[in-house]
mmCIF file of C-alpha atoms in Angstrom:
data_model
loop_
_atom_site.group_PDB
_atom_site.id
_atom_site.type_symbol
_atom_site.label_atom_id
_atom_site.label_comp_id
_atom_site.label_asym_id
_atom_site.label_seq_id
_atom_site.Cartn_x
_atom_site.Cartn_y
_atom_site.Cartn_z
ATOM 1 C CA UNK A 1 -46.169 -190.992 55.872
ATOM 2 C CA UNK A 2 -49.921 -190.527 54.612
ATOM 3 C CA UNK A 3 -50.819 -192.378 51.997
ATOM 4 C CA UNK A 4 -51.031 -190.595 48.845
ATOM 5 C CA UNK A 5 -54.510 -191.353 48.346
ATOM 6 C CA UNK A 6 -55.674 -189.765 51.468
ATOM 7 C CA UNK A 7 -53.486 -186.896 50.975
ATOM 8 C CA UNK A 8 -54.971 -186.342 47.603
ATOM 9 C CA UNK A 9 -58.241 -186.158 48.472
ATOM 10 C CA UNK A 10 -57.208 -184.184 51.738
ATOM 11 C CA UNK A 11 -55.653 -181.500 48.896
ATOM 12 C CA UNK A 12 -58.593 -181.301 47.464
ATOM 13 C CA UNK A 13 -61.346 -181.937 49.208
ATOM 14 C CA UNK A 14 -59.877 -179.919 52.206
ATOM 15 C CA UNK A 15 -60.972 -180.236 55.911
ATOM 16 C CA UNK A 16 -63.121 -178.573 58.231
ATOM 17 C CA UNK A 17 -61.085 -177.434 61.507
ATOM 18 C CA UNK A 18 -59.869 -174.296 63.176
ATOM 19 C CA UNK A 19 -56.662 -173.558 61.771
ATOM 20 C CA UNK A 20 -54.643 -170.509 62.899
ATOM 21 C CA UNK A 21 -51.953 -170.002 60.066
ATOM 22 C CA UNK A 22 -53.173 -169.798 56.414
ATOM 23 C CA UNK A 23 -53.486 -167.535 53.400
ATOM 24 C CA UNK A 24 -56.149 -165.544 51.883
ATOM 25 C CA UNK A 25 -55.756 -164.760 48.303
ATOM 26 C CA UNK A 26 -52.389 -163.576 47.010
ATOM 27 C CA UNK A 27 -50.157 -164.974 44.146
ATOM 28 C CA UNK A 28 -52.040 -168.770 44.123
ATOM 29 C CA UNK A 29 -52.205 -170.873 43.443
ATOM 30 C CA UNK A 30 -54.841 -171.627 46.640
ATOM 31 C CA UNK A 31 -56.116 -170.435 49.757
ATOM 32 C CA UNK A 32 -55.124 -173.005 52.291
ATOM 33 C CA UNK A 33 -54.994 -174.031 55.855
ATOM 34 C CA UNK A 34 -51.224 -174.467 57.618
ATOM 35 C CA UNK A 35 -51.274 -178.154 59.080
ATOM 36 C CA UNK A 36 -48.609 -180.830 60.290
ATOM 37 C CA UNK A 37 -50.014 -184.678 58.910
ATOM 38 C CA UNK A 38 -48.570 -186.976 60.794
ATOM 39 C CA UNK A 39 -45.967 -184.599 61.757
ATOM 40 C CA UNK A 40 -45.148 -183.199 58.412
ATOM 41 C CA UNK A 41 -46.132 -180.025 57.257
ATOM 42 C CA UNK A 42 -49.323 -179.530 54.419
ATOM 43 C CA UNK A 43 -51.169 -176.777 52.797
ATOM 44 C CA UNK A 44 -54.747 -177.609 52.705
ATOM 45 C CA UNK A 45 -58.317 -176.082 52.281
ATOM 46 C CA UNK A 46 -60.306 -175.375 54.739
ATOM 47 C CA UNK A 47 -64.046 -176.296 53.967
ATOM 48 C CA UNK A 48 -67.110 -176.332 55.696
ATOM 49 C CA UNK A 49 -68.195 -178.979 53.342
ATOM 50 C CA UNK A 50 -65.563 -181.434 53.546
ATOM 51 C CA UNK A 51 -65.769 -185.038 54.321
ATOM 52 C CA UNK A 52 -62.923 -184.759 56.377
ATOM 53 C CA UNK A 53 -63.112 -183.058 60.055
ATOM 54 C CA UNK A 54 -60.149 -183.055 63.157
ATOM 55 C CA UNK A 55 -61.155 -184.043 66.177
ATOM 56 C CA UNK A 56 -58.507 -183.710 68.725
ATOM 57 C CA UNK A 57 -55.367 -184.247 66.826
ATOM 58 C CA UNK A 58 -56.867 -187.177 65.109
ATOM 59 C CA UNK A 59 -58.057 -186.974 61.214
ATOM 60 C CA UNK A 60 -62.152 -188.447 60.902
ATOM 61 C CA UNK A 61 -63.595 -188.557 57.325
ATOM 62 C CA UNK A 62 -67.261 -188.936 57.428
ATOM 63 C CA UNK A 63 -66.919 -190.054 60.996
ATOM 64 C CA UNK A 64 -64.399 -192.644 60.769
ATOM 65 C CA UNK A 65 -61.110 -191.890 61.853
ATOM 66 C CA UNK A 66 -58.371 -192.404 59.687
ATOM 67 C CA UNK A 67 -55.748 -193.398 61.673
ATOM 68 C CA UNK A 68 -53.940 -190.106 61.143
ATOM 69 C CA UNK A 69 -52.790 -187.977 63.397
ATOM 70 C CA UNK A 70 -53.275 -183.890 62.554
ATOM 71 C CA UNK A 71 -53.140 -180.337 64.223
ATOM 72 C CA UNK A 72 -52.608 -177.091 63.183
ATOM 73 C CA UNK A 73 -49.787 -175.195 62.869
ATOM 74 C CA UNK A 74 -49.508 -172.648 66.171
ATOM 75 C CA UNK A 75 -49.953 -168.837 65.195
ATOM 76 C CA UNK A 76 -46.187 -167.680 65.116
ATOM 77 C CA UNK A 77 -45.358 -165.315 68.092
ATOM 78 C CA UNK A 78 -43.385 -163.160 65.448
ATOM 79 C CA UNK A 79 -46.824 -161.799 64.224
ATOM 80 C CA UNK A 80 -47.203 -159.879 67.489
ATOM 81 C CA UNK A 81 -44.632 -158.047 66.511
ATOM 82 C CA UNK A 82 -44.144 -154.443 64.697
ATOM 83 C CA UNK A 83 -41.738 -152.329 63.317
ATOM 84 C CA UNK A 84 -40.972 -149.214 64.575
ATOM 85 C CA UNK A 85 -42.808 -146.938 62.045
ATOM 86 C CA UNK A 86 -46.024 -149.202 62.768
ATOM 87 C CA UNK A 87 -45.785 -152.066 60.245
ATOM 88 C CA UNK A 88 -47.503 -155.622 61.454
ATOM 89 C CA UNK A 89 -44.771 -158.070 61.084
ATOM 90 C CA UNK A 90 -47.481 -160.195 59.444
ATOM 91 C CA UNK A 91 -48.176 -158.066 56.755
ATOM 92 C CA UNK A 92 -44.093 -158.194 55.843
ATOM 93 C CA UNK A 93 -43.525 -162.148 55.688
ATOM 94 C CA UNK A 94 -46.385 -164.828 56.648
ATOM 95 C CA UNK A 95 -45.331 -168.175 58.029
ATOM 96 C CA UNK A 96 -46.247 -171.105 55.209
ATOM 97 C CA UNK A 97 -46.408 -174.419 56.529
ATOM 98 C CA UNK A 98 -44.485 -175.393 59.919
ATOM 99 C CA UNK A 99 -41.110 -173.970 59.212
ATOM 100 C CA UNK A 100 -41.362 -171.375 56.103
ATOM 101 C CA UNK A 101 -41.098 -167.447 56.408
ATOM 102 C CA UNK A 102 -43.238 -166.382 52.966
ATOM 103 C CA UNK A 103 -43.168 -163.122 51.068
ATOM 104 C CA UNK A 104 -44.012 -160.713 48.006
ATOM 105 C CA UNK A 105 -41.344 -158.492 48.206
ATOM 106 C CA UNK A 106 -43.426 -156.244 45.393
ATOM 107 C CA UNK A 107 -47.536 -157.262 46.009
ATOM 108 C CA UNK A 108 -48.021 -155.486 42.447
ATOM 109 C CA UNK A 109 -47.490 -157.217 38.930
ATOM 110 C CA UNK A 110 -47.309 -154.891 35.560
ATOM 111 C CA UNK A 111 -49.682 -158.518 34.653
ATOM 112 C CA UNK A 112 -52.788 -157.981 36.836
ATOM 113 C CA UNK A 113 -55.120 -155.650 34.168
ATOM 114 C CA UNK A 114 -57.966 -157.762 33.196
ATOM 115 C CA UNK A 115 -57.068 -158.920 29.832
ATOM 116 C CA UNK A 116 -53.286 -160.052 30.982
ATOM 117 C CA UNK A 117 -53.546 -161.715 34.220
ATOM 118 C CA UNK A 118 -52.979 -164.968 35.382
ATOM 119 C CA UNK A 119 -56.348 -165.970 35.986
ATOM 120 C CA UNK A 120 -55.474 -168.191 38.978
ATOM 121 C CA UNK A 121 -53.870 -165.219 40.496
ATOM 122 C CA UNK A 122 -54.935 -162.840 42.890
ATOM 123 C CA UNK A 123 -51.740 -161.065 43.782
ATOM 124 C CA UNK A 124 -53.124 -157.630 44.356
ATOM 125 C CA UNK A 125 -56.318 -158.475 46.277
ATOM 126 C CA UNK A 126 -54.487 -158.905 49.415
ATOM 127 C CA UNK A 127 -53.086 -155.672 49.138
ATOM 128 C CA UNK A 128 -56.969 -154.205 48.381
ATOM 129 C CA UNK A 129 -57.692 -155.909 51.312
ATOM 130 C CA UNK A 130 -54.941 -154.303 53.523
ATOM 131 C CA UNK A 131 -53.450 -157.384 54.617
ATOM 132 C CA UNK A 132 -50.100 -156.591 53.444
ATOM 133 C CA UNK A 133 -48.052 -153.918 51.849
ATOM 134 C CA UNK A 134 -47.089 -153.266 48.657
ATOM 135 C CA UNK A 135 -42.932 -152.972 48.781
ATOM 136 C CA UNK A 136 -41.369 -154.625 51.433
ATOM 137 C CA UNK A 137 -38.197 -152.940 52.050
ATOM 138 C CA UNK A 138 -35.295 -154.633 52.883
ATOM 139 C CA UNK A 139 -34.697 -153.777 56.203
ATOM 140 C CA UNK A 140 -38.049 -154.578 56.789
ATOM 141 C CA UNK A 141 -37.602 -158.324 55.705
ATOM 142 C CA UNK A 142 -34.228 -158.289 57.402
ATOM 143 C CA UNK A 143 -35.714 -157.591 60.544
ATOM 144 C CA UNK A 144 -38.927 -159.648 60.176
ATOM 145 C CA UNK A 145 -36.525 -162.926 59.301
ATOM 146 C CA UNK A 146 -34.335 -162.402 62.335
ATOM 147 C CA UNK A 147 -37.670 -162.334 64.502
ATOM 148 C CA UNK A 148 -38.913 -165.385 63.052
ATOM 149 C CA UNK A 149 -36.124 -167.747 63.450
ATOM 150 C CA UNK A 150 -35.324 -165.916 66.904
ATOM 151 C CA UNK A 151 -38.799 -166.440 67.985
ATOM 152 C CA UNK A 152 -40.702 -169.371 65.803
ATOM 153 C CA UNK A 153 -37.396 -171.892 64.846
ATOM 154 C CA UNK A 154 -38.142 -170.642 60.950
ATOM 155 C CA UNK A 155 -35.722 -173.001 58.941
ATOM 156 C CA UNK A 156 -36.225 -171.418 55.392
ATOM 157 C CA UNK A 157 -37.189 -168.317 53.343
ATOM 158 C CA UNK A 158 -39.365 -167.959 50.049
ATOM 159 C CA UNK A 159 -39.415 -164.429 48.373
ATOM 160 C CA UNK A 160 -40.940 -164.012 45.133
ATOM 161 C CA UNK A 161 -42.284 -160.782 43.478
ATOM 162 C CA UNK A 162 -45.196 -159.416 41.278
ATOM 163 C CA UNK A 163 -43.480 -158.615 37.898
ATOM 164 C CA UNK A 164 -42.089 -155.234 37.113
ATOM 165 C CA UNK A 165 -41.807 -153.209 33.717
ATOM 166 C CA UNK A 166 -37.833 -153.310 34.465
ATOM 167 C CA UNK A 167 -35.870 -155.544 32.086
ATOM 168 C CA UNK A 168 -34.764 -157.087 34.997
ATOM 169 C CA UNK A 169 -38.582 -158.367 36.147
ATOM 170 C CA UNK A 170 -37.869 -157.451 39.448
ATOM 171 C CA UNK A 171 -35.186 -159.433 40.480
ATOM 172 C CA UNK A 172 -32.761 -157.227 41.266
ATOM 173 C CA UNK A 173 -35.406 -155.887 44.408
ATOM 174 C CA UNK A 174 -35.042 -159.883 44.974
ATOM 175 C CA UNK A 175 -31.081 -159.309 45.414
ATOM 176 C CA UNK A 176 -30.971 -156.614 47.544
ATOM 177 C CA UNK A 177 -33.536 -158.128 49.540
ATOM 178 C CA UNK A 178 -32.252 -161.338 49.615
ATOM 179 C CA UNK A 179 -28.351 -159.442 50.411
ATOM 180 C CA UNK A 180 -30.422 -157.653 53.754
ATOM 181 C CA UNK A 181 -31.770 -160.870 55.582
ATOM 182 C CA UNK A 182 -28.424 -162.964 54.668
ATOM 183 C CA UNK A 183 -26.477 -160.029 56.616
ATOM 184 C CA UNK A 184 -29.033 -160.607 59.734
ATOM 185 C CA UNK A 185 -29.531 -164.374 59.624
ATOM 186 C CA UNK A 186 -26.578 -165.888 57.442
ATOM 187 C CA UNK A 187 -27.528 -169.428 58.352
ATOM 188 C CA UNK A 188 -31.166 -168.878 57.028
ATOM 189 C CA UNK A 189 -31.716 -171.011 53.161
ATOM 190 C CA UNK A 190 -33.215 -168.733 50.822
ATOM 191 C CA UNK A 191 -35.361 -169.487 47.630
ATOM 192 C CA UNK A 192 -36.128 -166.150 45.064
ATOM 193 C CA UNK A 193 -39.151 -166.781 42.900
ATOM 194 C CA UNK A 194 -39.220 -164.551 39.504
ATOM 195 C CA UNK A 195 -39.881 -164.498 35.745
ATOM 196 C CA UNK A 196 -37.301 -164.935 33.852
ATOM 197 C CA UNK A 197 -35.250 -161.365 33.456
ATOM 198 C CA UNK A 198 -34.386 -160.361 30.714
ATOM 199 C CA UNK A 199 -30.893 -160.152 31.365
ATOM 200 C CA UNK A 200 -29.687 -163.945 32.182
ATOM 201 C CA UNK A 201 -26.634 -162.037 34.515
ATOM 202 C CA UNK A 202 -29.529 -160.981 37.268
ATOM 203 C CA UNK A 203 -29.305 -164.626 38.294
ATOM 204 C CA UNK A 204 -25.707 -164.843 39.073
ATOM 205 C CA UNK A 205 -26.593 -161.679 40.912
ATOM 206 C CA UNK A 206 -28.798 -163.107 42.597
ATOM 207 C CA UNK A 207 -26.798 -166.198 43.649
ATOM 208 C CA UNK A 208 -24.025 -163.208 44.832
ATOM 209 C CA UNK A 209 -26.630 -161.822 46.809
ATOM 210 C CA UNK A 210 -26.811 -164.809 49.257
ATOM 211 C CA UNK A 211 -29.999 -166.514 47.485
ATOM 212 C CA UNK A 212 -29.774 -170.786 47.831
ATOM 213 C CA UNK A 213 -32.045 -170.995 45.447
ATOM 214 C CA UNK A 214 -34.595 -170.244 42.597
ATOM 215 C CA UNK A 215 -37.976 -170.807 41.111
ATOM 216 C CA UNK A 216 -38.594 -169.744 37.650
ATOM 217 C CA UNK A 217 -42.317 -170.685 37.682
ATOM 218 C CA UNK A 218 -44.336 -171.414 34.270
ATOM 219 C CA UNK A 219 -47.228 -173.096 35.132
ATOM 220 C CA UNK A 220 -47.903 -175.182 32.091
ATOM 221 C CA UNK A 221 -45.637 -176.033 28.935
ATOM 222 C CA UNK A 222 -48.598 -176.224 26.708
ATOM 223 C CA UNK A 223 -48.669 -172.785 24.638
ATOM 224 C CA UNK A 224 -52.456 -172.885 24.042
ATOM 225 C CA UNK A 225 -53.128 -173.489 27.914
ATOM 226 C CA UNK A 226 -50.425 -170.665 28.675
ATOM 227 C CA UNK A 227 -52.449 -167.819 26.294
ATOM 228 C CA UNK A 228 -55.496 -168.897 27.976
ATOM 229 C CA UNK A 229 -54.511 -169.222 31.344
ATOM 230 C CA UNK A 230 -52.267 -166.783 31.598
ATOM 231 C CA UNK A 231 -52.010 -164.102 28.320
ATOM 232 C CA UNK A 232 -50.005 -161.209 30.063
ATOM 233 C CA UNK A 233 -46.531 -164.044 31.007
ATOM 234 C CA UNK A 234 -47.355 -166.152 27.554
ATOM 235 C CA UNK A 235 -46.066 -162.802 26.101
ATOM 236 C CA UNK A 236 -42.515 -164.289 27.598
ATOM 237 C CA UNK A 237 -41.430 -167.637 24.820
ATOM 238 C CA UNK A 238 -41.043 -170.911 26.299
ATOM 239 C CA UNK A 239 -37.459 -170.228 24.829
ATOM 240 C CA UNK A 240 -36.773 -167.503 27.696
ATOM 241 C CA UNK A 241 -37.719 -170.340 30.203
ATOM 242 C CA UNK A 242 -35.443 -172.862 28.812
ATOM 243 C CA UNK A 243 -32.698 -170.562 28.366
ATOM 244 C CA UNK A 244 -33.272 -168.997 32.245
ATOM 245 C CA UNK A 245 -33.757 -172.223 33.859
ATOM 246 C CA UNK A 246 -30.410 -173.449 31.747
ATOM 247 C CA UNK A 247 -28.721 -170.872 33.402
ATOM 248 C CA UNK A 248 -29.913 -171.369 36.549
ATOM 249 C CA UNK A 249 -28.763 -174.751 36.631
ATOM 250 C CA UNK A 250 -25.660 -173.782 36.539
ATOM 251 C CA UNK A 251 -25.483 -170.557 38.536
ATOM 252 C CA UNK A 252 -27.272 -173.137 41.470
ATOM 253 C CA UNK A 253 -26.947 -176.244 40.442
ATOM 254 C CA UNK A 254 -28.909 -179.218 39.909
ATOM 255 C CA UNK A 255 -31.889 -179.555 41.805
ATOM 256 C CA UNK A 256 -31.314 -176.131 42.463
ATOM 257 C CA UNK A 257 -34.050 -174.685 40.247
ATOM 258 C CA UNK A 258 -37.430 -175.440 40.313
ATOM 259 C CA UNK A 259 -40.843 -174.363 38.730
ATOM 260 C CA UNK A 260 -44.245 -174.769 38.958
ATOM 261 C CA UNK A 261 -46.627 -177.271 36.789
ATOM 262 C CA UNK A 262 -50.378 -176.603 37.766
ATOM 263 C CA UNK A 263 -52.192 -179.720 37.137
ATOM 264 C CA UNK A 264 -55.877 -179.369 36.424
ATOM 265 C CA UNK A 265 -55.751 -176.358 33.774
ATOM 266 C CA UNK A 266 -56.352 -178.631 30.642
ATOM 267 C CA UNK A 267 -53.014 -179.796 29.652
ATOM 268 C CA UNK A 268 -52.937 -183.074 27.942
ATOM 269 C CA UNK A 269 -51.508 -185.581 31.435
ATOM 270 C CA UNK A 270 -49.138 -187.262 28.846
ATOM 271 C CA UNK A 271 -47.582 -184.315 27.753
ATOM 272 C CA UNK A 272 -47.212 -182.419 31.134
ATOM 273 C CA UNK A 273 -45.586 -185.589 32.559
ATOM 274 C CA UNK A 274 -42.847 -185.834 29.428
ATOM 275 C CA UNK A 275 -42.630 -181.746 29.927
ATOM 276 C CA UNK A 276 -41.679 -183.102 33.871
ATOM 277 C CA UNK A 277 -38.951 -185.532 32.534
ATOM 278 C CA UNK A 278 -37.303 -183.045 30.186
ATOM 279 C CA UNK A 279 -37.434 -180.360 32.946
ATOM 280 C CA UNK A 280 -35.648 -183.384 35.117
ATOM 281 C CA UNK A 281 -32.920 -184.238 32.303
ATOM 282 C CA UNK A 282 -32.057 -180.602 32.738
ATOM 283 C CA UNK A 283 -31.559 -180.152 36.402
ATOM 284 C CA UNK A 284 -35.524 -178.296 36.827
ATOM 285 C CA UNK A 285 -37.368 -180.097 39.620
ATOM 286 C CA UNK A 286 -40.960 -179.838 38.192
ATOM 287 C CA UNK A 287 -43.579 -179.167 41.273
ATOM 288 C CA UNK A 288 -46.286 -180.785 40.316
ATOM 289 C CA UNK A 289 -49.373 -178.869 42.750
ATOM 290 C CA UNK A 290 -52.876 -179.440 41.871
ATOM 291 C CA UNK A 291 -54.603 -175.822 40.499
ATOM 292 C CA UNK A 292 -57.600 -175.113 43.255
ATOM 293 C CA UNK A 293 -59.968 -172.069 42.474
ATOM 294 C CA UNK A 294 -58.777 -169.368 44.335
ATOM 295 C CA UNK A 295 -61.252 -166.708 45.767
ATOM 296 C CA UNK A 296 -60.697 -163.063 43.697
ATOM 297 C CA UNK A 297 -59.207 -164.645 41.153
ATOM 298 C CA UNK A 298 -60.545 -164.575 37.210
ATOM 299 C CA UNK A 299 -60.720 -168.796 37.189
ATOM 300 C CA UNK A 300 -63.789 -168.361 39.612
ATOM 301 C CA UNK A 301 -65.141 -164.922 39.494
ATOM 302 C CA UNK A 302 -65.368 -165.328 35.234
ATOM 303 C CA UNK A 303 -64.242 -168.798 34.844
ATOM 304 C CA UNK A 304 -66.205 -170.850 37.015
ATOM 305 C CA UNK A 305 -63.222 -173.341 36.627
ATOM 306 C CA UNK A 306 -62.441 -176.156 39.017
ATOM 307 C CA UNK A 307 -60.083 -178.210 40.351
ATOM 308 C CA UNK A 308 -58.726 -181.221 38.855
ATOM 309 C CA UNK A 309 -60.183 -185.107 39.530
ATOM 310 C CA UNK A 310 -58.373 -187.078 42.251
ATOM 311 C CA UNK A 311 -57.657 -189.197 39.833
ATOM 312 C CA UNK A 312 -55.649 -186.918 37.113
ATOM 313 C CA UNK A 313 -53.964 -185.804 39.710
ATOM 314 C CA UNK A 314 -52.742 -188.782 41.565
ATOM 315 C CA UNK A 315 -51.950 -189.799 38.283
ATOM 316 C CA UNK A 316 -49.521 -187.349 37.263
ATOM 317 C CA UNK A 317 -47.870 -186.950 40.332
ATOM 318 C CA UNK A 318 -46.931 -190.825 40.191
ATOM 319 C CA UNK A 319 -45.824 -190.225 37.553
ATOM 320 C CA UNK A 320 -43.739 -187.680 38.119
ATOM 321 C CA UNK A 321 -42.333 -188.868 41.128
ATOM 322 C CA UNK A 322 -41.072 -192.093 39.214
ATOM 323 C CA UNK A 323 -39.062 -189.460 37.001
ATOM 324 C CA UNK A 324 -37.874 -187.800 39.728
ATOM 325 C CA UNK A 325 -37.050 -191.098 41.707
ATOM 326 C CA UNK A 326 -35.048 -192.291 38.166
ATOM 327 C CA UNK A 327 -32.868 -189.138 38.638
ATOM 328 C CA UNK A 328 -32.289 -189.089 42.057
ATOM 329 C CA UNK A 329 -34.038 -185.737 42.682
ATOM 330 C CA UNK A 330 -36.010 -185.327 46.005
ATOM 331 C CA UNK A 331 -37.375 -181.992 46.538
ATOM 332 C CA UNK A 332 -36.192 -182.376 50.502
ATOM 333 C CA UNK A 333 -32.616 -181.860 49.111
ATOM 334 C CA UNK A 334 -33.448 -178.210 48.010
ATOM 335 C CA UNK A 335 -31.741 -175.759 50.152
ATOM 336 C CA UNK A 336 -34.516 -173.416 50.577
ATOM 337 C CA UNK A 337 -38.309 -173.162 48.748
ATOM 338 C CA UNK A 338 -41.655 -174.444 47.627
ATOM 339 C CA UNK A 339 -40.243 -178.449 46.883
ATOM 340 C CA UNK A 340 -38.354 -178.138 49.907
ATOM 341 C CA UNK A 341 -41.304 -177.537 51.906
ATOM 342 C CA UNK A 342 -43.316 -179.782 49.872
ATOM 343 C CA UNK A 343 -46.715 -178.445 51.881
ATOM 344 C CA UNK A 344 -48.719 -177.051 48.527
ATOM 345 C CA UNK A 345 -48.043 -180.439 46.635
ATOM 346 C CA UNK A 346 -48.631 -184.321 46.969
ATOM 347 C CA UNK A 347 -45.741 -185.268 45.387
ATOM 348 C CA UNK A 348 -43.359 -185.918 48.883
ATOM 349 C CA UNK A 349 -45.821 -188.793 49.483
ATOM 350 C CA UNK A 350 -45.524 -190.198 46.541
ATOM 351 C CA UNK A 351 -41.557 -190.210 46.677
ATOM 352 C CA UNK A 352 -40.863 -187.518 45.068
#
């Protein structure tokens, strides 16, 4: 496996290359480039100024190459697809890394005015830009999954959602998409992706509906960092969390659940990687993904905010992975989802 140096700086330094599959805007927390390092799939920028270029299949920073070999994920045939009322395929579910079928199943959040959205979230702009739609029904997704595996050898399904003004938060849209695509491809993992609703029964629901499971996503523990970053879901108490991802430990299990932790948005290192070990001692795998400006978004258009040092962030993730290497947690043994994958963070080649 790549060294986690290399694949730090690769995360955030990008590389320059052709890549077929990637993502423009969206729900963050990065636009990135679908690629397969030394056989294992990443998420990384592309940039025109990066030390780091492919040649062949074979990795070259400033020239030299680095012994590793990389190519980019093939465009998946499913995208040539359509449904029959005229819908791209692609603009249903997008292919994330080698293996993943990816979607919003609602591209709008009750979040994204000015003054309460995430600023490293650009959810909507896709759907300005006409790249998807804005409910995907579940038939749609049904069909769309079936094609994929069919067609591409998808392994695993991520569905998250834009936040609704329903007490559920949009989850139960989650179930009965989740319920559609289990009765076309049974064998296919899913993860859902949602705040936490406001009725803790939505996640049995949920689980009922087929789902494998779950990311309830916070971003950062840190209160102060969670009004700045993102005022419209610091509305929701870090108590809600706790008590949702409580639940969720049992309604999935352990290592079951998992959220985000974006490092790079000012949180004290010491006190995001504690946060990581509580989240641990709980049954919460905490994925640790470096925060990278992402175009549309607040954090560059008003911001000017950038991404964290190779250094913080090899840091935490170390550290991190030693907690998560203490508990026995890998994020491989998730059924279905982002640690599963493991493309959008570091933390697989550090162990974790």
């Amino acid at each position: 496996m790549t060294g986690l140096s290399t694949r730090v700086d690769l995360a955030l330094l990008g590389v320059r290359a052709e890549v077929p599959v990637g993502r423009r805007s969206g729900a963050g927390p990065s636009d990135d480039g679908h690629v397969l390092i030394d056989g294992i799939g990443a998420a990384v920028p592309i940039r025109s100024d990066s030390p780091f270029v492919v040649a062949g299949n074979r990795l070259l920073r400033s020239g030299t190459d680095m012994g590793i070999e990389i190519e980019p994920v093939r465009r998946p045939r499913f995208y040539d697809l359509a449904t029959a009322d005229g819908v791209s395929y692609e603009k249903i579910a997008k292919l994330h890394g080698s293996n993943v079928l990816a979607t919003t199943v609602v591209q709008t959040c009750i979040r994204y005015g000015e003054d309460q959205r995430c600023r490293f979230c650009a959810i909507e702009a896709s759907l300005a830009a006409g790249s998807t739609i804005a409910v995907k029904r579940p038939d749609q997704l049904a069909e769309v999954a079936a094609a994929a595996v069919r067609l591409d050898g998808v392994e695993q399904m991520v569905m998250t959602t834009g936040t609704s003004a329903a007490k559920d938060r949009g989850a139960r849209h989650l179930s009965r998409c989740v319920r559609a695509v289990k009765a076309a491809v049974p064998e296919l993992p899913i993860q859902v992706q949602c705040e936490p609703p406001g009725d803790l029964h939505v996640l049995t629901e949920l689980r009922e509906a087929g789902a494998d499971s779950i990311g309830i996503h916070v971003e950062s523990l840190d209160d102060e960092v969670r009004k700045r970053w993102m005022p419209g879901k610091a509305t929701v108490p870090l108590s809600e969390y706790r008590a949702a991802w409580a639940e969720a430990v049992r309604v999935f299990g352990r290592n079951q659940v998992s959220t985000y932790l974006l490092v790079g948005l000012g949180e004290n290192p010491d006190e995001l990687v504690s946060g990581a070990a509580e989240l641990i001692d709980i049954g919460v795998y905490p994925f640790v993904v470096p925060f990278r400006p992402l175009a549309g978004t607040l954090a560059v258009d008003a911001d000017g905010a950038t991404a964290p040092t190779p250094q913080l962030l090899a840091d935490v993730t170390n550290r991190v992975a030693k907690e998560l290497q203490r508990a026995g947690m890998v994020g491989a043994d998730q059924r279905a989802g982002c640690a599963a994958c493991g493309a959008c963070s570091v933390l697989q080649n550090a162990g974790g």
